[in-house]
């Protein structure tokens, strides 16, 4: 029903007892998410919680390197594969620490796009054979930091993103007397489809076109630094859905690489950027939320095209870097939250009879109710809107009462919900009626903020798989849309991953006395740092879980989410001053005898506790 076997990639499945099972080592031992939640609640960590599975990071890095190793062996490629992790995809300290640890055996490095990311990366660079790729706009300080890292024995590479940057690198390296490793970012003419295609192609804001690349070679030769030019880089965009785009880009880059070798640059490294896509909806299709290839095919396509293009030109095989971020971290995190409440759209009970003196428009609306059937549903739909709008007008002009307006609303919704149900019996559903069932779907309110935890759903209509983590042996009886607890009407999810298609509603179970938990999956990439403080709902609690190969569960790390005081301080309040100001008001109320001194104590205790509390709904 939820397509978990399509998008789960071996990390998620459903048990016979109807619970979602996580297999952090992919297809190995698993543990029930419901059990993990119980363990967290027992320890006092409340929903919403972001769960991280360290072992999944380990497994992703391993899969990436093993796939490349296999393709390298198959096509007799002579260079090495070296991955780097682009920090912007998830900058959390824990993520870098774990990638550094799990990546060490493969010499996995980092890609930094700013000074802050560079400094974070340097603190984790432990291997002199791993690369530190410096992208992004660089000032003198950024360049100096990269050069000093080089001096410490780190293989830091400056990727020149714009012509002006080169002068700065030449100047600073002469000043500090440190020889840089220089790379150049190429603007490819190849454009991939998908959400982020505009980050590649000739109109891309980053990178040098072929004539600027030639200027760069001339300038380096003039400065007697051509031997520093060792790397060619491109990044077509994130989430490239089609393998053809990947093949075309790599072939074009190999031709430019060949040209640079012929120009006399030493070269030796080709950096293909990110773009390895995640199959969010499990459809394995060439669409923005999926991809039409797998990891093995991705690696084979790259290596095969490099071998044939470079062998033809008799160019030695360079080391290959890729900057996969999304594909490494997406599976790593799961957002868990509980459902707080529901709002149902049911066919409203109607008054049997309107009074004799009832307004004529109300009488007309009731007449629509009486004649409504499948074959005149569309006409009735138009009539209902017409009368309702008329009634709204009269109400605004003061010629209808609040009671009449309320009654009109009830009759109107009765008609529309009945039409929505009738569409199920229609052989042909007119366009304007097709959206009715989802417009009138019940709403379940989830204890989370879309803006904090799933910002891409709001910003770019990203799809994430969402499903209950328990009761899966029981057939869901409801079709709902999800709302969060911000008071923003954009704080909703109304597109979902199903088994074969996406749909506007999510099948869920009836709410009972027992807490009902949903999981949002594949949220490890980009969401945490892009998330914001809308309505001052802060960071969620975070828990890291490890599952031993014997199935033994360990809660290895807990990070308490933001308190109210935390989020207030982010928007420039001083929590102590806020409390002082409230205390002053309370004291004033004591002075004027509106409360007692004891009341003041109770009030202050409540506000002080509130300051320390979680920003989300607490039971
Ligand atoms: C964002 C970015 C990446 C990461 O791309 P993914 O699709 O997440 O792998 C890699 N390289 C550069 C230069 C980027 O800007």
Coordinates of C-alpha atoms and ligand atoms in Angstrom, one line a residue:
X1 CA 0.0 0.0 0.0
X2 CA 2.8 2.5 0.8
X3 CA 5.3 1.1 -1.7
X4 CA 7.9 0.5 1.1
X5 CA 9.6 -2.3 -0.9
X6 CA 10.0 0.1 -3.9
X7 CA 11.7 3.0 -2.0
X8 CA 13.0 1.2 1.1
X9 CA 16.2 0.1 -0.7
X10 CA 16.6 -2.8 1.7
X11 CA 16.7 -0.5 4.7
X12 CA 13.0 -0.6 5.5
X13 CA 10.4 -3.4 5.5
X14 CA 7.2 -4.4 7.2
X15 CA 7.0 -7.3 9.7
X16 CA 4.3 -10.0 9.9
X17 CA 3.0 -8.2 13.1
X18 CA 2.5 -5.0 11.1
X19 CA 5.4 -2.9 12.2
X20 CA 8.0 -1.0 10.1
X21 CA 11.4 -2.7 10.5
X22 CA 14.7 -0.9 9.9
X23 CA 17.6 -2.9 8.6
X24 CA 20.5 -0.6 9.0
X25 CA 22.9 -2.9 7.3
X26 CA 20.6 -3.3 4.3
X27 CA 18.6 -6.5 4.3
X28 CA 20.3 -7.7 7.5
X29 CA 19.0 -7.9 11.0
X30 CA 16.2 -5.5 11.7
X31 CA 14.5 -3.8 14.6
X32 CA 11.0 -2.4 14.9
X33 CA 10.6 1.4 14.7
X34 CA 7.6 1.0 17.1
X35 CA 10.0 -0.6 19.7
X36 CA 12.5 2.2 19.2
X37 CA 9.7 4.7 19.9
X38 CA 8.6 2.9 23.1
X39 CA 12.2 3.0 24.2
X40 CA 12.5 6.7 23.6
X41 CA 9.2 7.5 25.4
X42 CA 10.3 5.4 28.4
X43 CA 13.5 7.5 28.5
X44 CA 11.5 10.7 28.4
X45 CA 12.3 11.8 24.8
X46 CA 9.1 13.0 23.4
X47 CA 7.7 13.2 19.8
X48 CA 8.6 14.5 17.3
X49 CA 11.9 12.8 17.1
X50 CA 14.4 12.6 14.3
X51 CA 16.0 9.2 14.3
X52 CA 19.4 8.7 12.8
X53 CA 20.9 5.3 11.9
X54 CA 24.7 5.5 11.9
X55 CA 24.9 2.0 10.3
X56 CA 22.9 3.2 7.3
X57 CA 25.6 5.9 6.6
X58 CA 28.2 3.2 6.9
X59 CA 26.3 1.0 4.5
X60 CA 25.8 3.8 1.9
X61 CA 29.5 4.7 1.9
X62 CA 30.4 1.0 1.5
X63 CA 27.9 0.5 -1.3
X64 CA 29.2 3.5 -3.2
X65 CA 32.8 2.4 -3.0
X66 CA 32.1 -1.2 -3.7
X67 CA 30.1 -0.3 -6.8
X68 CA 32.9 1.8 -8.2
X69 CA 35.4 -0.8 -7.3
X70 CA 33.4 -3.4 -9.3
X71 CA 33.1 -1.1 -12.3
X72 CA 36.8 -0.2 -12.2
X73 CA 37.7 -3.9 -12.2
X74 CA 35.2 -4.8 -15.0
X75 CA 36.4 -2.1 -17.4
X76 CA 40.0 -2.3 -16.4
X77 CA 40.2 1.3 -15.3
X78 CA 43.6 2.3 -14.1
X79 CA 42.8 5.2 -11.8
X80 CA 41.4 5.2 -8.3
X81 CA 38.0 6.2 -7.1
X82 CA 37.9 8.8 -4.3
X83 CA 34.6 10.1 -2.9
X84 CA 34.1 13.4 -1.1
X85 CA 31.1 14.3 1.0
X86 CA 29.6 17.7 0.2
X87 CA 29.0 19.2 3.6
X88 CA 26.1 21.4 2.7
X89 CA 23.8 18.3 2.3
X90 CA 23.8 17.7 6.0
X91 CA 26.4 19.7 8.1
X92 CA 25.6 18.3 11.5
X93 CA 28.7 17.5 13.4
X94 CA 27.6 13.9 14.0
X95 CA 27.2 13.4 10.2
X96 CA 30.7 14.6 9.4
X97 CA 32.2 12.6 12.3
X98 CA 30.6 9.4 11.2
X99 CA 31.4 9.9 7.5
X100 CA 35.0 10.6 8.5
X101 CA 35.0 7.4 10.5
X102 CA 33.2 5.1 8.0
X103 CA 34.9 6.7 5.0
X104 CA 38.5 6.4 6.4
X105 CA 39.0 2.9 4.9
X106 CA 38.1 4.2 1.5
X107 CA 39.9 7.6 1.8
X108 CA 36.6 9.4 1.5
X109 CA 37.1 13.1 1.8
X110 CA 34.9 16.3 2.0
X111 CA 33.7 19.0 -0.2
X112 CA 33.4 22.5 1.3
X113 CA 31.5 25.4 -0.2
X114 CA 32.2 28.1 2.4
X115 CA 34.8 29.0 5.1
X116 CA 32.6 27.5 7.9
X117 CA 32.3 24.2 6.0
X118 CA 36.1 24.3 5.3
X119 CA 37.0 24.7 8.9
X120 CA 34.5 21.9 9.9
X121 CA 36.0 19.6 7.2
X122 CA 39.7 20.3 8.3
X123 CA 38.9 19.1 11.8
X124 CA 37.9 15.7 10.4
X125 CA 40.5 15.3 7.7
X126 CA 42.6 12.4 9.0
X127 CA 43.9 10.8 5.9
X128 CA 46.5 12.3 3.6
X129 CA 45.2 10.5 0.6
X130 CA 41.7 11.8 1.0
X131 CA 40.7 15.0 -0.9
X132 CA 39.3 18.2 0.5
X133 CA 37.6 19.9 -2.4
X134 CA 37.1 23.7 -1.9
X135 CA 34.2 24.9 -4.1
X136 CA 32.2 28.1 -3.7
X137 CA 33.0 31.8 -3.7
X138 CA 36.4 32.3 -2.1
X139 CA 37.8 35.4 -0.4
X140 CA 41.5 35.8 0.7
X141 CA 40.7 34.2 4.1
X142 CA 39.1 31.1 2.5
X143 CA 42.1 30.7 0.2
X144 CA 44.6 31.1 3.1
X145 CA 42.8 28.5 5.2
X146 CA 42.9 26.1 2.3
X147 CA 46.6 26.8 1.7
X148 CA 47.4 26.2 5.4
X149 CA 45.5 23.0 5.3
X150 CA 47.7 22.0 2.3
X151 CA 50.7 22.8 4.4
X152 CA 49.5 20.5 7.1
X153 CA 49.5 17.7 4.5
X154 CA 45.8 17.7 3.6
X155 CA 45.1 17.3 -0.1
X156 CA 43.0 20.5 -0.4
X157 CA 42.1 21.5 -3.9
X158 CA 40.8 24.9 -4.9
X159 CA 38.2 24.7 -7.6
X160 CA 38.2 27.9 -9.5
X161 CA 34.6 28.9 -10.0
X162 CA 35.0 32.3 -11.6
X163 CA 37.9 33.9 -13.5
X164 CA 38.6 36.5 -10.8
X165 CA 39.2 33.8 -8.2
X166 CA 42.3 32.7 -9.9
X167 CA 44.2 35.9 -9.3
X168 CA 43.5 35.6 -5.6
X169 CA 44.8 32.1 -5.5
X170 CA 48.0 33.0 -7.3
X171 CA 48.5 36.0 -5.1
X172 CA 47.9 34.3 -1.8
X173 CA 49.9 31.2 -2.6
X174 CA 52.9 33.4 -3.5
X175 CA 52.5 35.4 -0.4
X176 CA 52.3 32.3 1.9
X177 CA 54.8 30.4 -0.3
X178 CA 52.5 27.3 -0.4
X179 CA 52.0 25.5 -3.7
X180 CA 48.3 25.0 -4.3
X181 CA 46.5 22.2 -6.0
X182 CA 44.2 24.0 -8.5
X183 CA 41.1 22.7 -10.2
X184 CA 38.7 24.3 -12.5
X185 CA 34.9 24.1 -12.6
X186 CA 33.6 23.6 -16.1
X187 CA 30.3 24.9 -17.4
X188 CA 29.1 21.9 -19.4
X189 CA 26.7 22.4 -22.3
X190 CA 25.0 19.1 -21.3
X191 CA 21.9 19.7 -19.3
X192 CA 20.2 17.1 -17.2
X193 CA 16.4 17.1 -16.6
X194 CA 14.9 17.3 -13.1
X195 CA 14.5 19.9 -10.4
X196 CA 18.0 21.3 -10.4
X197 CA 18.9 21.3 -14.0
X198 CA 19.6 25.0 -13.9
X199 CA 22.7 24.4 -11.8
X200 CA 24.3 22.8 -14.9
X201 CA 24.3 23.9 -18.6
X202 CA 25.7 26.9 -20.3
X203 CA 23.5 29.4 -18.4
X204 CA 24.7 28.0 -15.0
X205 CA 25.9 30.7 -12.6
X206 CA 28.9 28.6 -11.7
X207 CA 32.0 27.5 -13.6
X208 CA 34.0 28.6 -16.6
X209 CA 33.2 28.2 -20.3
X210 CA 35.8 26.7 -22.6
X211 CA 37.2 30.0 -23.6
X212 CA 37.6 31.0 -19.9
X213 CA 39.2 27.6 -19.3
X214 CA 41.8 28.5 -22.0
X215 CA 42.4 31.9 -20.4
X216 CA 43.0 30.2 -17.1
X217 CA 45.6 27.9 -18.6
X218 CA 47.3 30.9 -20.2
X219 CA 47.3 32.8 -17.0
X220 CA 48.7 29.9 -15.0
X221 CA 51.4 29.3 -17.6
X222 CA 52.4 33.0 -17.4
X223 CA 52.6 32.7 -13.6
X224 CA 54.6 29.6 -13.9
X225 CA 52.0 27.6 -12.1
X226 CA 50.5 25.4 -14.8
X227 CA 51.9 22.4 -12.9
X228 CA 49.4 23.2 -10.1
X229 CA 46.4 22.6 -12.4
X230 CA 45.5 19.0 -11.5
X231 CA 41.7 18.7 -11.4
X232 CA 38.7 19.3 -13.7
X233 CA 35.3 19.6 -12.0
X234 CA 31.7 19.8 -13.0
X235 CA 28.4 19.6 -11.2
X236 CA 25.4 19.2 -13.4
X237 CA 22.9 19.5 -10.5
X238 CA 21.4 17.4 -7.8
X239 CA 19.0 14.5 -8.3
X240 CA 19.7 13.8 -12.0
X241 CA 16.8 11.5 -12.9
X242 CA 18.2 10.1 -16.2
X243 CA 21.3 8.0 -16.8
X244 CA 21.6 9.6 -20.2
X245 CA 22.4 13.0 -18.6
X246 CA 25.1 11.4 -16.5
X247 CA 26.7 9.7 -19.6
X248 CA 26.6 12.8 -21.7
X249 CA 28.2 14.9 -19.0
X250 CA 31.1 12.6 -18.4
X251 CA 31.9 12.3 -22.1
X252 CA 31.9 16.0 -22.5
X253 CA 34.1 16.4 -19.4
X254 CA 36.6 13.8 -20.7
X255 CA 37.0 15.7 -23.9
X256 CA 37.8 18.9 -21.9
X257 CA 40.1 16.9 -19.7
X258 CA 41.9 15.6 -22.8
X259 CA 42.3 19.2 -24.0
X260 CA 43.8 20.3 -20.7
X261 CA 46.4 17.4 -20.8
X262 CA 47.3 18.5 -24.4
X263 CA 47.8 22.0 -23.1
X264 CA 50.5 20.7 -20.8
X265 CA 48.7 20.7 -17.4
X266 CA 49.6 17.7 -15.3
X267 CA 46.0 17.0 -14.3
X268 CA 45.3 13.6 -12.7
X269 CA 41.9 14.1 -11.1
X270 CA 38.4 14.3 -12.6
X271 CA 35.7 15.4 -10.2
X272 CA 32.2 14.6 -11.5
X273 CA 30.3 16.5 -8.8
X274 CA 27.1 15.2 -7.2
X275 CA 23.8 14.3 -8.8
X276 CA 23.4 10.6 -8.0
X277 CA 19.7 10.6 -7.3
X278 CA 17.5 9.0 -4.7
X279 CA 14.4 7.1 -5.7
X280 CA 12.0 8.9 -3.3
X281 CA 8.8 7.4 -4.8
X282 CA 10.2 4.0 -5.7
X283 CA 9.0 4.3 -9.3
X284 CA 12.5 3.8 -10.9
X285 CA 11.4 6.4 -13.5
X286 CA 12.9 9.4 -15.2
X287 CA 11.0 12.0 -13.0
X288 CA 12.0 14.7 -10.5
X289 CA 11.4 12.4 -7.5
X290 CA 12.9 9.2 -8.9
X291 CA 15.7 8.0 -11.2
X292 CA 15.8 5.5 -14.0
X293 CA 19.1 3.8 -12.9
X294 CA 20.7 2.1 -9.9
X295 CA 24.0 2.6 -8.2
X296 CA 25.8 -0.1 -10.1
X297 CA 24.5 1.2 -13.4
X298 CA 25.6 4.8 -12.4
X299 CA 29.2 3.6 -11.6
X300 CA 29.4 1.4 -14.7
X301 CA 28.1 4.2 -17.0
X302 CA 30.8 6.6 -15.7
X303 CA 33.7 4.2 -15.9
X304 CA 32.7 2.7 -19.2
X305 CA 32.4 6.1 -20.8
X306 CA 35.6 7.4 -19.3
X307 CA 37.5 4.3 -20.5
X308 CA 36.3 4.6 -24.0
X309 CA 36.7 8.3 -24.3
X310 CA 40.1 8.5 -22.7
X311 CA 41.6 5.4 -24.4
X312 CA 40.6 6.7 -27.8
X313 CA 42.6 9.9 -27.0
X314 CA 45.4 7.8 -25.3
X315 CA 45.2 9.8 -22.1
X316 CA 46.2 8.1 -18.8
X317 CA 43.2 7.4 -16.5
X318 CA 42.8 10.0 -13.8
X319 CA 41.6 9.5 -10.3
X320 CA 37.9 10.0 -10.1
X321 CA 36.1 12.0 -7.4
X322 CA 32.3 12.2 -7.0
X323 CA 30.6 14.5 -4.6
X324 CA 27.5 12.4 -3.8
X325 CA 25.6 13.9 -0.9
X326 CA 22.0 13.1 -1.2
X327 CA 22.5 9.5 -2.1
X328 CA 24.8 9.1 1.0
X329 CA 22.6 10.7 3.7
X330 CA 19.0 10.5 2.5
X331 CA 18.3 7.1 4.1
X332 CA 20.1 8.0 7.3
X333 CA 17.2 9.9 9.0
X334 CA 13.6 9.1 9.8
X335 CA 11.2 11.7 11.2
X336 CA 8.7 10.3 13.7
X337 CA 5.7 12.1 15.0
X338 CA 2.3 11.3 16.6
X339 CA -1.1 12.2 15.4
X340 CA -2.8 14.7 17.8
X341 CA -6.3 15.1 16.3
X342 CA -8.5 14.8 13.3
X343 CA -11.1 16.8 11.5
X344 CA -13.7 14.9 9.5
X345 CA -15.6 15.9 6.4
X346 CA -18.7 13.9 6.7
X347 CA -22.1 14.4 5.1
X348 CA -23.8 16.9 7.4
X349 CA -27.2 16.2 9.0
X350 CA -29.8 18.6 7.6
X351 CA -32.9 20.0 9.1
X352 CA -35.9 18.0 7.9
X353 CA -37.9 21.1 7.1
X354 CA -37.0 24.7 6.7
X355 CA -39.5 27.1 8.4
X356 CA -42.4 28.6 6.3
X357 CA -40.7 32.0 6.4
X358 CA -37.3 30.6 5.3
X359 CA -35.3 32.7 3.0
X360 CA -35.9 31.8 -0.6
X361 CA -32.2 31.2 -1.3
X362 CA -32.1 28.6 1.5
X363 CA -35.2 27.0 0.0
X364 CA -33.4 26.8 -3.4
X365 CA -30.4 25.2 -1.8
X366 CA -32.6 22.6 -0.1
X367 CA -34.2 21.9 -3.5
X368 CA -30.7 21.1 -4.8
X369 CA -30.4 18.6 -2.0
X370 CA -33.7 17.0 -3.0
X371 CA -33.0 16.5 -6.7
X372 CA -29.3 15.6 -6.4
X373 CA -28.4 12.3 -8.1
X374 CA -25.4 10.9 -10.1
X375 CA -26.6 12.1 -13.5
X376 CA -27.2 15.7 -12.6
X377 CA -24.3 16.0 -10.1
X378 CA -22.3 18.5 -12.1
X379 CA -25.4 20.8 -12.5
X380 CA -26.2 20.6 -8.8
X381 CA -22.5 21.4 -8.1
X382 CA -22.8 24.7 -10.0
X383 CA -26.2 25.5 -8.4
X384 CA -24.8 25.0 -4.9
X385 CA -21.9 27.4 -5.5
X386 CA -24.3 29.9 -7.1
X387 CA -26.7 30.0 -4.1
X388 CA -23.9 29.9 -1.6
X389 CA -22.2 32.9 -3.2
X390 CA -25.5 34.8 -3.3
X391 CA -26.1 34.1 0.3
X392 CA -22.6 35.4 1.2
X393 CA -23.3 38.6 -0.7
X394 CA -26.6 39.2 1.2
X395 CA -24.9 38.4 4.5
X396 CA -22.3 41.0 3.7
X397 CA -25.0 43.6 2.9
X398 CA -26.7 42.8 6.1
X399 CA -29.9 41.3 4.7
X400 CA -29.3 37.8 6.0
X401 CA -28.7 36.7 9.6
X402 CA -25.8 34.8 11.1
X403 CA -28.1 31.8 11.6
X404 CA -29.2 31.8 8.0
X405 CA -25.6 32.1 6.8
X406 CA -24.6 29.1 9.1
X407 CA -27.5 27.1 7.8
X408 CA -26.5 27.8 4.2
X409 CA -23.0 26.6 4.9
X410 CA -24.3 23.3 6.3
X411 CA -26.5 22.7 3.3
X412 CA -23.7 23.6 0.9
X413 CA -21.2 21.2 2.5
X414 CA -23.8 18.5 2.6
X415 CA -24.3 18.8 -1.2
X416 CA -20.6 19.0 -2.0
X417 CA -19.7 16.0 0.2
X418 CA -22.5 14.0 -1.3
X419 CA -21.3 14.9 -4.8
X420 CA -17.8 13.8 -3.8
X421 CA -19.1 10.4 -2.8
X422 CA -21.2 10.2 -6.0
X423 CA -18.0 10.6 -8.1
X424 CA -17.1 7.0 -7.1
X425 CA -20.1 5.7 -9.0
X426 CA -19.6 7.8 -12.1
X427 CA -18.3 6.2 -15.3
X428 CA -16.9 9.5 -16.3
X429 CA -16.0 12.1 -13.7
X430 CA -15.9 15.7 -15.1
X431 CA -12.7 17.6 -14.5
X432 CA -14.0 20.0 -11.9
X433 CA -15.3 17.2 -9.8
X434 CA -12.2 15.0 -9.9
X435 CA -10.4 16.9 -7.1
X436 CA -13.4 16.9 -4.8
X437 CA -12.5 13.7 -2.9
X438 CA -9.0 15.0 -2.0
X439 CA -10.3 18.5 -1.3
X440 CA -12.8 17.0 1.2
X441 CA -10.4 14.4 2.6
X442 CA -10.2 14.2 6.4
X443 CA -7.3 16.0 8.0
X444 CA -5.0 14.4 10.5
X445 CA -3.0 16.8 12.6
X446 CA 0.6 15.7 13.1
X447 CA 2.9 16.8 15.9
X448 CA 5.6 18.4 13.7
X449 CA 6.4 21.5 11.7
X450 CA 6.7 21.1 8.0
X451 CA 8.9 24.2 7.9
X452 CA 11.3 22.9 10.5
X453 CA 11.5 19.2 9.5
X454 CA 10.4 18.9 5.8
X455 CA 11.1 22.3 4.3
X456 CA 11.5 20.9 0.7
X457 CA 7.9 19.7 0.8
X458 CA 6.9 23.4 1.1
X459 CA 9.5 24.9 -1.1
X460 CA 9.8 22.6 -4.1
X461 CA 7.0 20.0 -3.6
X462 CA 9.5 17.3 -2.7
X463 CA 7.9 13.9 -2.1
X464 CA 9.0 11.9 0.9
X465 CA 7.5 8.5 1.7
X466 CA 5.2 8.7 4.7
X467 CA 3.5 5.8 6.5
X468 CA 2.3 4.5 9.8
X469 CA 5.0 2.6 11.7
X470 CA 2.6 0.2 13.3
X471 CA -0.9 -1.4 12.8
X472 CA 0.1 -2.4 9.3
X473 CA -1.6 -5.8 9.6
X474 CA -4.9 -3.9 9.8
X475 CA -6.4 -2.4 6.7
X476 CA -6.6 1.5 6.9
X477 CA -10.1 2.8 6.6
X478 CA -9.5 6.5 6.1
X479 CA -8.1 8.7 3.3
X480 CA -6.5 11.8 4.8
X481 CA -4.3 14.7 4.2
X482 CA -1.8 15.7 6.9
X483 CA -1.5 19.1 8.6
X484 CA 1.3 20.2 10.9
X485 CA 0.9 22.3 14.1
X486 CA 2.0 25.6 12.7
X487 CA -0.9 27.9 12.0
X488 CA 0.1 28.3 8.4
X489 CA -2.2 26.9 5.7
X490 CA 0.9 25.9 3.8
X491 CA 1.8 23.5 6.6
X492 CA 0.2 20.5 5.0
X493 CA 1.2 17.4 3.1
X494 CA -1.2 16.5 0.3
X495 CA 0.9 14.4 -2.1
X496 CA 1.9 10.9 -1.1
X497 CA 3.9 7.9 -2.3
X498 CA 1.7 4.9 -3.0
X499 CA 2.6 1.5 -4.3
X500 CA 2.3 2.3 -8.0
X501 CA 1.5 6.0 -8.2
X502 CA 1.4 9.1 -6.1
X503 CA -1.9 10.2 -4.7
X504 CA -3.5 13.2 -3.1
X505 CA -4.5 11.4 0.1
X506 CA -2.8 9.0 2.4
X507 CA -4.6 5.8 3.6
X508 CA -4.5 5.8 7.5
X509 CA -6.1 4.0 10.3
X510 CA -8.9 5.2 12.6
X511 CA -7.6 6.9 15.7
X512 CA -8.0 5.0 18.9
X513 CA -7.0 5.6 22.5
X514 CA -3.6 4.3 21.7
X515 CA -1.0 6.8 20.3
X516 CA -0.7 6.6 16.5
X517 CA 2.8 7.1 15.0
X518 CA 3.8 8.1 11.5
X519 CA 7.3 8.0 10.0
X520 CA 8.6 10.3 7.2
X521 CA 11.4 8.5 5.5
X522 CA 14.5 9.5 3.4
X523 CA 14.8 12.9 5.1
X524 CA 18.6 12.8 5.8
X525 CA 19.6 15.1 2.9
X526 CA 19.2 18.9 3.0
X527 CA 16.2 19.1 5.4
X528 CA 17.8 19.8 8.8
X529 CA 19.7 23.0 8.0
X530 CA 17.2 24.3 5.5
X531 CA 14.5 24.0 8.2
X532 CA 13.4 27.2 9.9
X533 CA 11.7 28.5 13.0
X534 CA 8.2 29.2 11.6
X535 CA 5.9 29.9 14.5
X536 CA 9.0 29.4 16.7
X537 CA 8.8 25.6 16.6
X538 CA 12.4 24.6 17.0
X539 CA 14.7 21.7 16.3
X540 CA 13.2 18.4 17.2
X541 CA 14.7 15.9 19.6
X542 CA 17.3 13.7 17.9
X543 CA 18.2 10.2 18.8
X544 CA 20.8 8.0 17.2
X545 CA 20.3 4.3 17.1
X546 CA 22.6 1.4 16.4
X547 CA 21.6 -2.1 15.6
X548 CA 24.2 -4.8 16.2
X549 CA 24.4 -7.7 13.7
X550 CA 22.8 -9.8 16.5
X551 CA 19.8 -7.4 16.4
X552 CA 20.7 -5.8 19.6
X553 CA 19.5 -2.2 19.9
X554 CA 21.6 0.7 21.3
X555 CA 20.6 4.3 21.8
X556 CA 24.0 5.8 21.3
X557 CA 23.3 9.5 21.3
X558 CA 20.5 11.9 22.2
X559 CA 20.3 15.5 21.4
X560 CA 17.5 17.4 23.1
X561 CA 15.5 19.6 20.8
X562 CA 15.2 23.3 21.2
X563 CA 13.5 24.6 24.3
X564 CA 11.2 27.7 24.2
X565 CA 14.1 29.7 25.7
X566 CA 16.4 28.5 22.9
X567 CA 14.1 29.6 20.1
X568 CA 13.3 32.9 21.7
X569 CA 17.0 33.6 22.0
X570 CA 17.4 32.8 18.2
X571 CA 15.1 35.8 17.5
X572 CA 17.0 38.1 19.8
X573 CA 15.1 37.8 23.0
X574 CA 16.9 37.4 26.3
X575 CA 15.0 34.7 28.1
X576 CA 16.0 36.1 31.5
X577 CA 14.7 39.6 30.6
X578 CA 11.5 38.0 29.3
X579 CA 11.0 36.3 32.7
X580 CA 11.9 39.6 34.6
X581 CA 9.3 41.5 32.6
X582 CA 6.6 38.9 33.3
X583 CA 7.5 38.9 37.0
X584 CA 7.2 42.7 37.0
X585 CA 3.7 42.5 35.6
X586 CA 2.8 39.8 38.1
X587 CA 4.1 42.0 41.0
X588 CA 2.1 44.9 39.7
X589 CA -1.0 42.7 39.8
X590 CA -0.2 41.8 43.4
X591 CA 0.3 45.5 44.2
X592 CA -3.2 46.3 42.8
X593 CA -4.7 43.3 44.6
X594 CA -5.8 41.6 41.4
X595 CA -3.8 38.5 42.5
X596 CA -2.3 37.2 45.7
X597 CA 1.4 36.7 46.3
X598 CA 0.8 33.0 46.2
X599 CA -0.9 33.4 42.8
X600 CA 2.2 35.2 41.6
X601 CA 4.3 32.2 42.6
X602 CA 2.1 29.8 40.7
X603 CA 2.1 32.0 37.6
X604 CA 5.9 32.4 37.7
X605 CA 6.5 28.7 38.1
X606 CA 4.3 28.0 35.1
X607 CA 6.1 30.6 32.9
X608 CA 9.6 29.4 34.0
X609 CA 8.7 25.8 33.3
X610 CA 7.3 26.9 29.9
X611 CA 10.6 28.5 29.1
X612 CA 12.5 25.3 29.7
X613 CA 9.9 23.1 27.8
X614 CA 9.9 21.6 24.3
X615 CA 8.4 23.8 21.6
X616 CA 6.1 20.9 20.3
X617 CA 2.9 19.5 21.6
X618 CA 3.4 17.7 24.9
X619 CA 1.0 15.1 26.3
Ligands
LIG1 C1 25.1 20.4 -3.8 C2 26.3 20.0 -4.4 C3 26.6 18.6 -4.4 C4 25.7 17.5 -3.8 O1 24.9 17.0 -4.8 P1 24.0 15.7 -4.5 O2 23.1 15.7 -5.6 O3 23.3 15.9 -3.2 O4 24.9 14.6 -4.5 C5 27.8 18.2 -5.0 N1 28.7 19.1 -5.5 C6 28.4 20.5 -5.6 C7 29.3 21.4 -6.2 C8 27.2 20.9 -5.0 O5 26.9 22.2 -5.1

